[in-house]
CSV table of C-alpha atoms and ligand atoms in Angstrom, one decimal:
chain,number,residue,atom,x,y,z
N,1,UNK,CA,99.3,78.9,115.6
N,2,UNK,CA,99.8,77.7,119.2
N,3,UNK,CA,99.4,80.6,121.6
N,4,UNK,CA,100.5,78.9,124.8
N,5,UNK,CA,103.4,81.3,125.4
N,6,UNK,CA,106.1,81.0,128.0
N,7,UNK,CA,108.5,83.4,129.5
N,8,UNK,CA,112.3,83.1,128.9
N,9,UNK,CA,114.7,83.6,126.0
N,10,UNK,CA,114.8,79.9,125.2
N,11,UNK,CA,111.1,80.0,124.3
N,12,UNK,CA,111.7,83.0,122.0
N,13,UNK,CA,114.4,81.1,120.2
N,14,UNK,CA,112.1,78.1,119.9
N,15,UNK,CA,109.5,80.4,118.3
N,16,UNK,CA,112.1,81.8,115.9
N,17,UNK,CA,113.2,78.3,114.9
N,18,UNK,CA,109.6,77.4,114.1
N,19,UNK,CA,108.7,80.6,112.2
N,20,UNK,CA,108.0,79.7,108.5
N,21,UNK,CA,108.5,83.4,107.5
N,22,UNK,CA,111.8,83.7,109.6
N,23,UNK,CA,114.0,83.5,106.5
N,24,UNK,CA,112.7,86.8,105.0
N,25,UNK,CA,114.5,88.7,107.8
N,26,UNK,CA,117.8,88.2,106.0
N,27,UNK,CA,116.6,90.2,103.1
N,28,UNK,CA,116.3,93.4,105.2
N,29,UNK,CA,118.8,95.9,106.3
N,30,UNK,CA,118.8,95.3,110.1
N,31,UNK,CA,121.2,97.1,112.3
N,32,UNK,CA,123.2,95.2,114.9
N,33,UNK,CA,122.1,96.1,118.4
N,34,UNK,CA,119.0,97.8,117.1
N,35,UNK,CA,115.5,96.5,117.6
N,36,UNK,CA,113.3,98.1,115.0
N,37,UNK,CA,109.6,98.4,116.1
N,38,UNK,CA,108.5,101.2,113.9
N,39,UNK,CA,107.3,99.5,110.8
N,40,UNK,CA,103.9,101.1,111.4
N,41,UNK,CA,105.5,104.4,110.6
N,42,UNK,CA,108.3,103.6,108.1
N,43,UNK,CA,109.0,100.0,107.1
N,44,UNK,CA,112.7,99.0,106.9
N,45,UNK,CA,114.7,98.9,103.7
N,46,UNK,CA,115.0,95.5,102.0
N,47,UNK,CA,117.6,94.3,99.5
N,48,UNK,CA,114.7,93.6,97.2
N,49,UNK,CA,113.5,97.2,97.3
N,50,UNK,CA,117.1,98.5,96.9
N,51,UNK,CA,117.6,96.3,93.8
N,52,UNK,CA,114.5,97.7,92.0
N,53,UNK,CA,115.5,101.3,93.0
N,54,UNK,CA,119.0,100.7,91.6
N,55,UNK,CA,117.6,99.2,88.5
N,56,UNK,CA,115.5,102.2,87.8
N,57,UNK,CA,118.5,104.4,88.4
N,58,UNK,CA,120.6,102.3,86.1
N,59,UNK,CA,117.9,102.6,83.3
N,60,UNK,CA,117.9,106.4,83.8
N,61,UNK,CA,121.7,106.4,83.5
N,62,UNK,CA,121.8,104.2,80.5
N,63,UNK,CA,118.7,105.4,78.6
N,64,UNK,CA,118.0,109.0,79.5
N,65,UNK,CA,114.6,109.9,78.2
N,66,UNK,CA,114.3,106.4,76.6
N,67,UNK,CA,113.7,105.1,80.1
N,68,UNK,CA,110.0,105.6,79.3
N,69,UNK,CA,110.2,103.0,76.5
N,70,UNK,CA,112.3,100.3,78.0
N,71,UNK,CA,110.8,96.9,78.8
N,72,UNK,CA,107.6,97.5,77.0
N,73,UNK,CA,107.1,101.0,78.5
N,74,UNK,CA,107.3,99.6,82.0
N,75,UNK,CA,108.2,102.9,83.7
N,76,UNK,CA,105.8,104.9,81.7
N,77,UNK,CA,103.0,102.5,82.8
N,78,UNK,CA,104.6,101.9,86.2
N,79,UNK,CA,101.4,102.5,88.2
N,80,UNK,CA,99.6,99.7,86.3
N,81,UNK,CA,102.7,97.5,86.7
N,82,UNK,CA,102.7,97.9,90.4
N,83,UNK,CA,98.9,97.6,90.7
N,84,UNK,CA,99.3,94.1,89.4
N,85,UNK,CA,101.6,93.3,92.3
N,86,UNK,CA,99.3,95.1,94.8
N,87,UNK,CA,95.9,93.9,93.7
N,88,UNK,CA,95.8,90.6,95.5
N,89,UNK,CA,97.0,92.1,98.8
N,90,UNK,CA,93.8,94.1,99.0
N,91,UNK,CA,91.5,91.9,97.0
N,92,UNK,CA,90.8,94.0,93.9
N,93,UNK,CA,91.3,93.9,90.2
N,94,UNK,CA,94.7,95.4,89.1
N,95,UNK,CA,92.9,98.0,86.9
N,96,UNK,CA,91.1,99.3,90.0
N,97,UNK,CA,94.4,100.6,91.6
N,98,UNK,CA,96.4,103.8,90.7
N,99,UNK,CA,99.8,104.0,92.3
N,100,UNK,CA,100.6,107.7,92.6
N,101,UNK,CA,101.0,110.8,94.8
N,102,UNK,CA,100.7,110.7,98.6
N,103,UNK,CA,97.7,109.4,100.6
N,104,UNK,CA,96.5,113.0,101.3
N,105,UNK,CA,96.6,113.9,97.6
N,106,UNK,CA,94.7,110.7,96.8
N,107,UNK,CA,92.1,111.7,99.4
N,108,UNK,CA,91.7,115.0,97.6
N,109,UNK,CA,91.5,113.2,94.3
N,110,UNK,CA,88.8,110.8,95.4
N,111,UNK,CA,86.8,113.3,97.4
N,112,UNK,CA,86.9,115.9,94.6
N,113,UNK,CA,85.6,113.1,92.3
N,114,UNK,CA,82.8,111.7,94.5
N,115,UNK,CA,81.7,114.6,96.7
N,116,UNK,CA,78.7,116.1,94.8
N,117,UNK,CA,76.8,118.0,97.4
N,118,UNK,CA,73.2,119.0,96.9
N,119,UNK,CA,71.0,121.2,99.0
N,120,UNK,CA,69.7,118.3,101.1
N,121,UNK,CA,72.7,116.1,101.1
N,122,UNK,CA,76.0,118.0,101.5
N,123,UNK,CA,77.7,116.6,104.6
N,124,UNK,CA,80.9,114.5,104.9
N,125,UNK,CA,81.0,112.1,107.8
N,126,UNK,CA,84.4,111.6,109.6
N,127,UNK,CA,85.5,110.7,113.1
N,128,UNK,CA,87.5,112.6,115.6
N,129,UNK,CA,90.4,110.1,116.1
N,130,UNK,CA,91.6,109.5,112.6
N,131,UNK,CA,95.1,110.6,111.5
N,132,UNK,CA,94.4,114.4,111.1
N,133,UNK,CA,95.6,114.8,107.5
N,134,UNK,CA,92.3,113.1,106.4
N,135,UNK,CA,90.3,115.7,108.3
N,136,UNK,CA,92.4,118.6,106.9
N,137,UNK,CA,91.7,117.3,103.4
N,138,UNK,CA,88.0,117.0,104.0
N,139,UNK,CA,87.7,120.4,105.6
N,140,UNK,CA,89.4,122.0,102.6
N,141,UNK,CA,87.2,120.0,100.2
N,142,UNK,CA,84.0,121.3,101.7
N,143,UNK,CA,85.4,124.8,101.7
N,144,UNK,CA,86.2,124.4,98.0
N,145,UNK,CA,82.5,123.7,97.4
N,146,UNK,CA,81.5,126.9,99.3
N,147,UNK,CA,80.6,125.3,102.7
N,148,UNK,CA,81.9,125.8,106.2
N,149,UNK,CA,83.4,122.7,107.8
N,150,UNK,CA,81.6,123.4,111.1
N,151,UNK,CA,78.3,122.9,109.2
N,152,UNK,CA,79.3,120.4,106.4
N,153,UNK,CA,81.7,118.2,108.2
N,154,UNK,CA,79.9,115.8,110.6
N,155,UNK,CA,82.2,114.4,113.2
N,156,UNK,CA,81.5,111.1,115.1
N,157,UNK,CA,83.1,111.4,118.5
N,158,UNK,CA,84.9,108.5,120.1
N,159,UNK,CA,83.4,108.0,123.5
N,160,UNK,CA,86.3,106.1,125.1
N,161,UNK,CA,89.5,104.7,123.7
N,162,UNK,CA,87.8,102.7,120.9
N,163,UNK,CA,85.3,103.9,118.3
N,164,UNK,CA,81.8,102.5,118.5
N,165,UNK,CA,80.7,101.3,115.1
N,166,UNK,CA,77.0,101.9,115.9
N,167,UNK,CA,77.8,105.6,116.6
N,168,UNK,CA,79.1,105.9,113.1
N,169,UNK,CA,76.0,104.2,111.6
N,170,UNK,CA,73.7,106.3,113.7
N,171,UNK,CA,75.4,109.4,112.3
N,172,UNK,CA,74.6,108.4,108.7
N,173,UNK,CA,71.6,110.7,108.4
N,174,UNK,CA,70.0,111.7,105.1
N,175,UNK,CA,72.1,114.9,104.8
N,176,UNK,CA,75.4,112.8,104.5
N,177,UNK,CA,76.8,112.6,101.0
N,178,UNK,CA,80.1,110.9,101.7
N,179,UNK,CA,82.0,109.1,104.4
N,180,UNK,CA,85.8,108.8,105.0
N,181,UNK,CA,87.0,106.5,107.7
N,182,UNK,CA,90.2,104.6,108.6
N,183,UNK,CA,90.2,100.8,108.5
N,184,UNK,CA,92.8,100.6,111.3
N,185,UNK,CA,93.2,103.4,113.8
N,186,UNK,CA,96.8,104.7,113.9
N,187,UNK,CA,96.9,105.2,117.6
N,188,UNK,CA,94.9,102.3,119.1
N,189,UNK,CA,95.3,99.7,116.2
N,190,UNK,CA,91.5,99.2,116.4
N,191,UNK,CA,90.0,97.7,113.2
N,192,UNK,CA,86.7,99.0,112.2
N,193,UNK,CA,84.1,96.5,110.9
N,194,UNK,CA,84.3,97.6,107.3
N,195,UNK,CA,81.6,95.2,106.2
N,196,UNK,CA,79.0,96.4,108.6
N,197,UNK,CA,79.8,100.1,108.1
N,198,UNK,CA,80.0,99.9,104.3
N,199,UNK,CA,76.7,98.0,104.1
N,200,UNK,CA,75.0,100.7,106.3
N,201,UNK,CA,76.4,103.4,104.0
N,202,UNK,CA,75.4,101.7,100.8
N,203,UNK,CA,71.8,101.1,102.1
N,204,UNK,CA,71.6,104.8,102.6
N,205,UNK,CA,73.1,105.7,99.2
N,206,UNK,CA,76.1,107.3,100.8
N,207,UNK,CA,79.5,107.2,99.0
N,208,UNK,CA,82.0,105.5,101.3
N,209,UNK,CA,85.8,105.6,101.1
N,210,UNK,CA,88.4,104.1,103.5
N,211,UNK,CA,91.9,105.1,104.5
N,212,UNK,CA,93.8,101.8,104.6
N,213,UNK,CA,97.2,103.3,105.5
N,214,UNK,CA,97.5,101.0,108.6
N,215,UNK,CA,95.8,98.1,106.9
N,216,UNK,CA,97.6,97.5,103.6
N,217,UNK,CA,100.3,94.9,104.1
N,218,UNK,CA,99.2,94.5,107.7
N,219,UNK,CA,95.8,92.9,107.7
N,220,UNK,CA,93.8,90.9,105.2
N,221,UNK,CA,91.1,92.9,103.3
N,222,UNK,CA,89.0,92.1,100.3
N,223,UNK,CA,87.8,95.4,99.0
N,224,UNK,CA,86.0,93.9,96.1
N,225,UNK,CA,83.6,91.9,98.2
N,226,UNK,CA,83.1,94.9,100.5
N,227,UNK,CA,82.1,97.0,97.4
N,228,UNK,CA,83.5,100.2,98.9
N,229,UNK,CA,83.6,103.2,96.5
N,230,UNK,CA,87.2,104.2,97.0
N,231,UNK,CA,90.2,103.5,99.1
N,232,UNK,CA,93.6,105.2,99.8
N,233,UNK,CA,96.7,103.9,101.5
N,234,UNK,CA,100.4,104.7,101.9
N,235,UNK,CA,103.1,102.3,101.0
N,236,UNK,CA,105.9,103.4,103.2
N,237,UNK,CA,104.6,101.8,106.4
N,238,UNK,CA,103.8,98.1,106.4
N,239,UNK,CA,104.5,97.8,102.7
N,240,UNK,CA,108.1,98.9,103.1
N,241,UNK,CA,108.2,101.0,99.9
N,242,UNK,CA,110.6,103.5,101.3
N,243,UNK,CA,110.4,107.0,102.9
N,244,UNK,CA,107.7,109.0,101.0
N,245,UNK,CA,107.1,106.1,98.6
N,246,UNK,CA,104.2,106.6,96.2
N,247,UNK,CA,100.7,105.9,97.6
N,248,UNK,CA,97.8,104.0,96.2
N,249,UNK,CA,94.2,104.9,95.2
N,250,UNK,CA,91.5,102.3,94.7
N,251,UNK,CA,88.6,103.2,92.5
N,252,UNK,CA,85.7,100.7,92.4
N,253,UNK,CA,85.3,99.8,88.7
N,254,UNK,CA,81.6,100.8,88.8
N,255,UNK,CA,82.9,104.4,88.9
N,256,UNK,CA,85.3,104.1,85.9
N,257,UNK,CA,83.1,106.3,83.7
N,258,UNK,CA,83.0,109.1,86.3
N,259,UNK,CA,85.4,111.9,85.5
N,260,UNK,CA,88.2,112.5,88.0
N,261,UNK,CA,87.9,115.6,90.2
N,262,UNK,CA,91.6,116.4,89.5
N,263,UNK,CA,92.4,115.5,85.9
N,264,UNK,CA,95.9,115.5,84.4
N,265,UNK,CA,97.6,114.2,81.3
N,266,UNK,CA,98.7,110.9,83.0
N,267,UNK,CA,95.0,110.0,83.4
N,268,UNK,CA,94.5,110.3,79.6
N,269,UNK,CA,94.2,107.1,77.6
N,270,UNK,CA,97.8,105.9,76.9
N,271,UNK,CA,97.0,105.5,73.2
N,272,UNK,CA,96.2,109.2,72.8
N,273,UNK,CA,98.3,110.7,75.6
N,274,UNK,CA,101.2,111.7,73.3
N,275,UNK,CA,98.9,113.2,70.7
N,276,UNK,CA,98.7,116.0,73.3
N,277,UNK,CA,95.1,116.9,72.4
N,278,UNK,CA,93.5,119.8,74.3
N,279,UNK,CA,90.5,117.6,75.3
N,280,UNK,CA,91.0,115.1,78.1
N,281,UNK,CA,90.5,111.5,76.8
N,282,UNK,CA,89.8,109.8,80.1
N,283,UNK,CA,91.3,106.3,80.7
N,284,UNK,CA,88.4,104.3,82.1
N,285,UNK,CA,90.2,102.5,84.8
N,286,UNK,CA,91.9,103.6,88.1
N,287,UNK,CA,94.7,104.9,85.9
N,288,UNK,CA,92.4,107.6,84.7
N,289,UNK,CA,92.8,109.2,88.1
N,290,UNK,CA,96.6,109.5,87.7
N,291,UNK,CA,97.6,113.2,87.4
N,292,UNK,CA,101.2,113.6,86.3
N,293,UNK,CA,104.4,111.9,85.2
N,294,UNK,CA,105.1,108.7,87.2
N,295,UNK,CA,107.3,109.3,90.2
N,296,UNK,CA,109.7,106.5,89.2
N,297,UNK,CA,112.4,106.8,91.9
N,298,UNK,CA,109.9,107.0,94.7
N,299,UNK,CA,107.9,104.1,93.3
N,300,UNK,CA,110.7,101.7,92.4
N,301,UNK,CA,111.3,100.4,95.9
N,302,UNK,CA,107.8,99.3,96.1
N,303,UNK,CA,108.3,96.9,93.1
N,304,UNK,CA,110.9,94.8,95.0
N,305,UNK,CA,109.0,95.0,98.2
N,306,UNK,CA,105.6,94.0,96.8
N,307,UNK,CA,107.1,91.0,95.1
N,308,UNK,CA,108.3,89.9,98.5
N,309,UNK,CA,104.7,90.3,99.9
N,310,UNK,CA,103.3,88.1,97.2
N,311,UNK,CA,106.0,85.5,97.8
N,312,UNK,CA,105.2,85.4,101.5
N,313,UNK,CA,101.4,85.6,101.1
N,314,UNK,CA,99.1,88.0,102.9
N,315,UNK,CA,97.4,85.3,105.0
N,316,UNK,CA,100.7,84.0,106.2
N,317,UNK,CA,101.9,87.5,107.1
N,318,UNK,CA,98.7,88.2,109.0
N,319,UNK,CA,99.0,84.9,110.9
N,320,UNK,CA,102.5,85.7,112.0
N,321,UNK,CA,101.6,89.3,112.8
N,322,UNK,CA,98.8,88.1,115.1
N,323,UNK,CA,101.0,85.6,116.7
N,324,UNK,CA,104.0,87.8,117.4
N,325,UNK,CA,101.8,90.7,118.7
N,326,UNK,CA,100.0,88.2,120.9
N,327,UNK,CA,103.4,87.1,122.2
N,328,UNK,CA,104.3,90.7,122.9
N,329,UNK,CA,101.0,91.2,124.8
N,330,UNK,CA,101.6,88.1,126.8
N,331,UNK,CA,105.0,89.4,127.9
N,332,UNK,CA,103.6,92.8,128.7
N,333,UNK,CA,100.8,91.2,130.8
N,334,UNK,CA,103.1,88.9,132.7
N,335,UNK,CA,106.2,91.1,133.2
N,336,UNK,CA,105.2,94.8,132.7
N,337,UNK,CA,101.7,95.2,133.9
N,338,UNK,CA,102.8,95.6,137.5
N,339,UNK,CA,104.9,98.6,136.5
N,340,UNK,CA,101.9,100.6,135.2
N,341,UNK,CA,101.8,99.4,131.6
N,342,UNK,CA,98.5,98.6,130.0
N,343,UNK,CA,97.5,97.4,126.5
N,344,UNK,CA,95.5,100.0,124.7
N,345,UNK,CA,94.6,98.1,121.5
N,346,UNK,CA,91.7,95.6,121.3
N,347,UNK,CA,92.9,92.1,122.0
N,348,UNK,CA,90.5,90.3,119.8
N,349,UNK,CA,92.2,89.1,116.5
N,350,UNK,CA,89.3,90.4,114.4
N,351,UNK,CA,89.7,93.8,116.0
N,352,UNK,CA,93.4,94.6,116.1
N,353,UNK,CA,95.8,95.7,113.5
N,354,UNK,CA,99.6,95.2,113.2
N,355,UNK,CA,100.9,97.2,116.2
N,356,UNK,CA,100.7,96.9,119.9
N,357,UNK,CA,99.6,100.1,121.7
N,358,UNK,CA,101.5,100.1,125.0
N,359,UNK,CA,100.2,102.7,127.4
N,360,UNK,CA,101.9,104.3,130.4
N,361,UNK,CA,101.6,107.6,132.2
N,362,UNK,CA,105.3,108.1,131.5
N,363,UNK,CA,105.0,106.9,127.9
N,364,UNK,CA,106.9,109.8,126.3
N,365,UNK,CA,110.0,109.5,128.6
N,366,UNK,CA,110.0,105.7,128.4
N,367,UNK,CA,109.9,105.8,124.6
N,368,UNK,CA,113.0,108.1,124.6
N,369,UNK,CA,114.7,105.8,127.1
N,370,UNK,CA,113.9,102.9,124.8
N,371,UNK,CA,115.6,104.7,121.9
N,372,UNK,CA,118.7,105.3,124.0
N,373,UNK,CA,118.8,101.5,124.5
N,374,UNK,CA,118.7,100.7,120.8
N,375,UNK,CA,114.9,100.1,120.5
N,376,UNK,CA,113.1,102.1,117.8
N,377,UNK,CA,109.4,102.6,118.8
N,378,UNK,CA,107.3,105.7,118.3
N,379,UNK,CA,105.2,107.7,120.6
N,380,UNK,CA,101.8,109.2,120.2
N,381,UNK,CA,100.2,111.6,122.7
N,382,UNK,CA,99.1,111.4,125.4
N,383,UNK,CA,100.6,108.1,126.6
N,384,UNK,CA,101.0,105.6,123.7
N,385,UNK,CA,104.2,103.8,122.8
N,386,UNK,CA,103.5,102.1,119.4
N,387,UNK,CA,105.4,98.9,119.0
N,388,UNK,CA,105.3,96.9,115.7
N,389,UNK,CA,106.9,93.5,115.5
N,390,UNK,CA,106.5,93.0,111.7
N,391,UNK,CA,105.8,89.7,110.1
N,392,UNK,CA,108.6,90.0,107.6
N,393,UNK,CA,111.6,91.1,109.6
N,394,UNK,CA,111.1,91.0,113.4
N,395,UNK,CA,112.2,88.0,115.4
N,396,UNK,CA,110.6,86.7,118.6
N,397,UNK,CA,113.9,87.1,120.3
N,398,UNK,CA,113.9,90.8,119.5
N,399,UNK,CA,110.4,91.1,121.1
N,400,UNK,CA,111.7,89.2,124.2
N,401,UNK,CA,114.8,91.4,124.5
N,402,UNK,CA,112.8,94.6,124.1
N,403,UNK,CA,110.5,93.6,126.9
N,404,UNK,CA,113.6,92.9,129.1
N,405,UNK,CA,114.8,96.4,128.2
N,406,UNK,CA,111.5,98.0,129.1
N,407,UNK,CA,111.5,96.1,132.4
N,408,UNK,CA,114.9,97.4,133.2
N,409,UNK,CA,113.9,101.0,132.3
N,410,UNK,CA,110.9,101.0,134.7
N,411,UNK,CA,112.5,99.0,137.4
N,412,UNK,CA,115.5,101.3,137.6
N,413,UNK,CA,113.4,104.4,136.7
N,414,UNK,CA,116.1,105.4,134.2
N,415,UNK,CA,113.3,107.2,132.1
N,416,UNK,CA,113.4,109.9,134.9
N,417,UNK,CA,116.7,111.2,133.4
N,418,UNK,CA,115.0,112.0,130.1
N,419,UNK,CA,114.1,115.6,129.4
N,420,UNK,CA,110.5,116.5,128.7
N,421,UNK,CA,111.5,118.9,125.9
N,422,UNK,CA,110.3,117.2,122.7
N,423,UNK,CA,111.9,116.6,119.3
N,424,UNK,CA,110.2,117.8,116.1
N,425,UNK,CA,109.6,114.2,114.9
N,426,UNK,CA,108.7,111.7,117.6
Z,501,LIG,C1,95.7,107.1,108.4
Z,501,LIG,C2,96.8,107.9,107.7
Z,501,LIG,N1,96.5,108.5,106.6
Z,501,LIG,C3,97.4,109.2,105.9
Z,501,LIG,C4,98.7,109.4,106.4
Z,501,LIG,C5,99.7,110.2,105.7
Z,501,LIG,O1,99.5,110.4,104.4
Z,501,LIG,P1,100.6,111.0,103.4
Z,501,LIG,O2,100.9,109.8,102.5
Z,501,LIG,O3,99.8,112.0,102.6
Z,501,LIG,O4,101.7,111.5,104.2
Z,501,LIG,C6,99.0,108.7,107.6
Z,501,LIG,C7,100.4,108.8,108.1
Z,501,LIG,O5,100.8,108.3,109.1
Z,501,LIG,C8,98.0,107.9,108.2
Z,501,LIG,O6,98.3,107.3,109.4
């Protein structure tokens, strides 16, 4: 895509008129006078997601317990059904994905499966700028095995704003048993070089798992060619599955015969599940890592949403995302930099995810002032306003308008009227 951007609303309109994905926008619930920039946190509701949620509700109303049998046991096997829709987006086989639980629970599931510490190799390698739930899960997993996190959890420290991949590789010493890292950092949008890091881990026989929460539906990944051991991601951000929508767990098929750390009857082979035998008959696919009854109502939105992703195509979505975020960065550079704004994310296409990380010393108050003007961003300490123009539903005109609003807020210093007392959810 041409990246010779110009200032002015006419140019934004021109970009919208030439956007091959622009028509998807009509399928979302967009509010008049609101510019939604928070798809990195919770994706917007679409008519497609609503339809599949209502359909599940209708089946429950009509069928009661027989909902499990309708349409060839679709809802009973809902995880496998959705895995078929998700597989291509992350480049794996459908039977390598389980759609279940939350990301944090899936981390517990994967780590309890693959973390097999020995006297010489008992450490888990993490970094110090990942979303903290991953760390909480890892700390509790090592405690469960009788270790202390300050000994068994090895933390790679970020030296500046961005993580150095070589620091991670250097930390892969012979006492490391397992690694968990994010593909895209939630604050800076930095993409780690999964290939280089995974290769290094494999050559040292270290199990490696990735948290793709800010990658799935946002950037292109091919987990199969990377040959990672496991992956987890949420579906309520870029994948627009709905608030608290069911998450995903990827298990590399080479591990299918390994028993899950946390077994439950949903991971039993479907053929024998209802025989209710006392011995676990492990389904040898990612479905074997399911624990309990499918969360139909929190999964159903994902069905409609994923179909839309497949219709649009992940490479087209990434192309637009790179283009619209580049446009936003162009406007920040040309119009906002003089007011103390900087771009905190890497600029290189290979290195940045789906959001723009706008930094300002007064970031918190500016983010609140933006909300008062109908823009929905989010804020992450100490100074980051995260802005996500999403490929499926954000227009170039909205990006342009938002920058104009930001300009007005800083020129007139209206953010100075905002209280510094914070809300619970920011
Ligand atoms: C990298 C990462 N992992 C996990 C989560 C949250 O996981 P859960 O689905 O358990 O709430 C987030 C939420 O923002 C995240 O950014």
